[in-house]
Short mmCIF file of C-alpha atoms and ligand atoms in Angstrom, two decimals:
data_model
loop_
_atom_site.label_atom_id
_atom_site.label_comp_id
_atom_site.label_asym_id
_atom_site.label_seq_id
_atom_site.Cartn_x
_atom_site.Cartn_y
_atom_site.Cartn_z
CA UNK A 16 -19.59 -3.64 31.36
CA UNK A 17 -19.60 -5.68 28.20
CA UNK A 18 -16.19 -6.06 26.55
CA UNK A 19 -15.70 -6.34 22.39
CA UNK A 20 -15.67 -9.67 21.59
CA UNK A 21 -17.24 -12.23 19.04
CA UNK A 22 -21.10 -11.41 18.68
CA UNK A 23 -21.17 -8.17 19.97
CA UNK A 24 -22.27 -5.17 18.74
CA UNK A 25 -19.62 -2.45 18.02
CA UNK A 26 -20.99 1.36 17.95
CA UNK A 27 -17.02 3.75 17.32
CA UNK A 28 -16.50 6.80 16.10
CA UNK A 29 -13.24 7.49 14.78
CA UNK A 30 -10.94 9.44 12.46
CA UNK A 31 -9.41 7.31 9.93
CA UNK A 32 -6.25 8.99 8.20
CA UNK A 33 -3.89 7.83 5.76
CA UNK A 34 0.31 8.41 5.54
CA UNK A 35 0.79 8.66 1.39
CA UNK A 36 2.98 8.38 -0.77
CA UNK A 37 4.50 11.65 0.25
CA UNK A 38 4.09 10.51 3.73
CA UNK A 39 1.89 12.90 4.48
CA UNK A 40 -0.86 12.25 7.02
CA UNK A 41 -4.43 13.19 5.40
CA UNK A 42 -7.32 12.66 6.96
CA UNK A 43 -9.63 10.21 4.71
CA UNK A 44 -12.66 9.92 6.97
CA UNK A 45 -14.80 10.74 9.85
CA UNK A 46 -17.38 9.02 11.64
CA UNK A 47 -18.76 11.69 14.13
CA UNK A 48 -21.12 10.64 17.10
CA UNK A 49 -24.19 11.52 14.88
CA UNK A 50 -23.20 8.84 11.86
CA UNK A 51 -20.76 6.59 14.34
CA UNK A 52 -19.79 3.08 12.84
CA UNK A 53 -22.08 0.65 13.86
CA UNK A 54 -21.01 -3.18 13.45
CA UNK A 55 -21.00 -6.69 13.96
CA UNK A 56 -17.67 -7.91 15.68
CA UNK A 57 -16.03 -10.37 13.17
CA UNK A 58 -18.02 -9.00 10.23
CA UNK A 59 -16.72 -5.68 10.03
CA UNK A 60 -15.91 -5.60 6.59
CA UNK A 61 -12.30 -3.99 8.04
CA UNK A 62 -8.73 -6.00 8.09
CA UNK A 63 -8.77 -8.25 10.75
CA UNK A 64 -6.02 -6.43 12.45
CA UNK A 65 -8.58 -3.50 12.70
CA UNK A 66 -10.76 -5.72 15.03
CA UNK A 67 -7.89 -6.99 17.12
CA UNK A 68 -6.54 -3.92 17.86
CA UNK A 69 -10.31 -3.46 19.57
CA UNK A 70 -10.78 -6.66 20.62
CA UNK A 71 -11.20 -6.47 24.65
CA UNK A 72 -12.52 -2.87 24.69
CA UNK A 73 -15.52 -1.35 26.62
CA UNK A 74 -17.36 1.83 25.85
CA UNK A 75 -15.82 4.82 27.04
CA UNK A 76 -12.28 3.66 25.93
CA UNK A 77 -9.76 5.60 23.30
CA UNK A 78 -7.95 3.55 20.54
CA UNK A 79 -5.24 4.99 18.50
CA UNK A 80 -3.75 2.29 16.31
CA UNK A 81 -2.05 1.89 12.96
CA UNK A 82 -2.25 -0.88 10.42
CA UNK A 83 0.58 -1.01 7.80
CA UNK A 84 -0.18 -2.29 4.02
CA UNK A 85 0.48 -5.97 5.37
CA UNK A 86 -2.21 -5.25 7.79
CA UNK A 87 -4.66 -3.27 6.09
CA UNK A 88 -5.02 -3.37 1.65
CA UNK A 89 -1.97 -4.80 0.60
CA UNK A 90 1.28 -3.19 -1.48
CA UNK A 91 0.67 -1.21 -4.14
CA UNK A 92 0.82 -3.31 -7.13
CA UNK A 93 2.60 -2.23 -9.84
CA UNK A 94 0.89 -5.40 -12.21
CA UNK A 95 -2.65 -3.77 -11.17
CA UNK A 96 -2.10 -1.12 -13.24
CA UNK A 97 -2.93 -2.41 -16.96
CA UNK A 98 -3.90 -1.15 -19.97
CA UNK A 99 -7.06 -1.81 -21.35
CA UNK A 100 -8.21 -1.44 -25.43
CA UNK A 101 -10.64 1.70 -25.59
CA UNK A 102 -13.41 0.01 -27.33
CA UNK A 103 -13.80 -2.14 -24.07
CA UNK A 104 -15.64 1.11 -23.18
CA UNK A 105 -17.95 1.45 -25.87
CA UNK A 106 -21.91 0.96 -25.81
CA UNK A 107 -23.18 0.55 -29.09
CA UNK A 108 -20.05 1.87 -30.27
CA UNK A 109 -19.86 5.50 -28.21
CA UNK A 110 -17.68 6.07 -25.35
CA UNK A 111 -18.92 8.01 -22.66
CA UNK A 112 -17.33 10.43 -21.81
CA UNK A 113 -19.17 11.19 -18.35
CA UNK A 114 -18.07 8.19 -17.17
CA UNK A 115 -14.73 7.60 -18.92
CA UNK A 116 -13.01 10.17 -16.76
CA UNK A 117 -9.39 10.49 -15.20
CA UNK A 118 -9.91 9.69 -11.33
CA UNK A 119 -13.29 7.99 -11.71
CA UNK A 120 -13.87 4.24 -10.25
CA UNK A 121 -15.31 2.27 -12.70
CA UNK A 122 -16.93 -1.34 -12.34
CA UNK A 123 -15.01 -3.70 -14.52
CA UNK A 124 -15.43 -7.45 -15.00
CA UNK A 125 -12.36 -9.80 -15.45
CA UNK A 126 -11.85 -12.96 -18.02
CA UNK A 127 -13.34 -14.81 -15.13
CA UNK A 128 -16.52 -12.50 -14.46
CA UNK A 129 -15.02 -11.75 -11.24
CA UNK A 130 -16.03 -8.11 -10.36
CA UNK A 131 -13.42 -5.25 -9.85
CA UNK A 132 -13.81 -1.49 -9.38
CA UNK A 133 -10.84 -0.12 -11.57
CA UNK A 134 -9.36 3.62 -11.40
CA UNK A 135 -9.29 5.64 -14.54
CA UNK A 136 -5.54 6.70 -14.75
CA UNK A 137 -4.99 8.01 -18.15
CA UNK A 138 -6.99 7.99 -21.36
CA UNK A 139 -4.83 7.48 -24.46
CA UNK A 140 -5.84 6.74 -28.13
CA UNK A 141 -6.05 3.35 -28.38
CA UNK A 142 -6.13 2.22 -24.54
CA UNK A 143 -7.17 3.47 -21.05
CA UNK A 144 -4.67 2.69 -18.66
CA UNK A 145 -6.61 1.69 -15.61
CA UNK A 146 -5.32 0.93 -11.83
CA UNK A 147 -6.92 -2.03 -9.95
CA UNK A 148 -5.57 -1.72 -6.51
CA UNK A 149 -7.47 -0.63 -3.35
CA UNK A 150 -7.74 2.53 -3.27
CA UNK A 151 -5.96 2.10 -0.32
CA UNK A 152 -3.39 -0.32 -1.00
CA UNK A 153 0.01 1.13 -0.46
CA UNK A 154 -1.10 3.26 2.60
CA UNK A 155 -0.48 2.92 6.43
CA UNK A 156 -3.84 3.26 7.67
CA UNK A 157 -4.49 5.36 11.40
CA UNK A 158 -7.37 4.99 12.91
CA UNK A 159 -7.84 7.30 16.13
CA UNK A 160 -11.15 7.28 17.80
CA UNK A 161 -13.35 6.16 20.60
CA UNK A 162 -15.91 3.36 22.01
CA UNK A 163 -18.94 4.31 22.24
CA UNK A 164 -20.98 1.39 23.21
CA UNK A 165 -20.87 -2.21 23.02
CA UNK A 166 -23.51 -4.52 23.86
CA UNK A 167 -25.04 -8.43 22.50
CA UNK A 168 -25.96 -9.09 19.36
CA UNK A 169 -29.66 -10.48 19.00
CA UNK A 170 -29.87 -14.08 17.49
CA UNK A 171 -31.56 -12.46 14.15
CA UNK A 172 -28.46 -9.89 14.16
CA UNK A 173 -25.89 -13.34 14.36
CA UNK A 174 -28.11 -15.33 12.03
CA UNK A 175 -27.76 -12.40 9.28
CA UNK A 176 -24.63 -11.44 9.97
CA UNK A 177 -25.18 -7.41 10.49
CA UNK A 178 -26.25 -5.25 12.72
CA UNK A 179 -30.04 -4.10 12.90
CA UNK A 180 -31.49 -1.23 14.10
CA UNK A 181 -29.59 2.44 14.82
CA UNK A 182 -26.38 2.41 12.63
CA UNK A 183 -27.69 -0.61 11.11
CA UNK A 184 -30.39 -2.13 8.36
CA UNK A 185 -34.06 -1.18 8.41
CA UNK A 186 -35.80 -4.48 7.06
ZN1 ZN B 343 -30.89 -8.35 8.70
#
């Protein structure tokens, strides 16, 4: 039976839960056997401790695994959390207020033109005070779940670097 290695193709589901700041264990999401995780091995997307932890497994097998901040986003960052003039959010001089929002994610560019997605924190007068970490940054990260099939990767799946098909792009 195939194992998980480099250019295979990873089908999981899982549960993915987080411990907070209250250490509290909630449950962030789910991918069932009808919408299971479908990807490339080495191109997840995920922290590379994520794919260790399956490297070596075959379908049918159980992983239960956590990733610490180190591992996974990162420590919260106090420094991400900056303040940013109001008008920044103005189009032709009008804030909106659908989008201006405590708790939404907005896409922000830096001095750079780097692109961010920043969480609405507060909204004060003068500035919005906005929070740049991952959302998950700061969080111990459980993943408990099962293999559900592994198998090769076709040359066109390797040459574009994602998986086609079921679970995958139509193109
Ligand atoms: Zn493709």
């Amino acid at each position: 039976m195939a194992q998980i290695s480099e250019k295979k193709v990873v089908t999981i589901t899982y549960d993915l839960s987080v411990t907070d700041e209250n250490q509290e264990k909630v449950l962030v999401e789910s991918a069932e056997a009808d919408a299971p995780m479908v990807f490339l091995f080495g191109q997840s997307g995920l922290p590379e401790e994520f794919e260790r932890q399956l490297d070596g497994k075959q379908a049918g097998d159980s992983f239960n695994f956590s990733l610490t901040p180190k591992q996974a986003y990162g420590e919260y960052d106090q420094q991400a959390v900056v303040d940013i003039p109001k008008n920044v959010f103005e189009i032709d001089g009008q804030i909106d207020g659908e989008m201006l929002q405590v708790g939404n994610f907005l896409p922000m560019a830096d001095n750079q033109g780097h692109h961010m997605q920043g969480k609405v924190l507060e909204i004060g007068d003068e500035a919005v005070k906005m929070d740049f970490n991952h959302p998950l940054a700061g969080m111990v990260m459980h993943f408990d779940g099962k293999v559900a099939d592994v198998r090769e990767a076709t040359q066109e799946e390797l040459d574009h670097g994602h998986v086609h098909g079921e679970g995958g792009h139509h193109h």
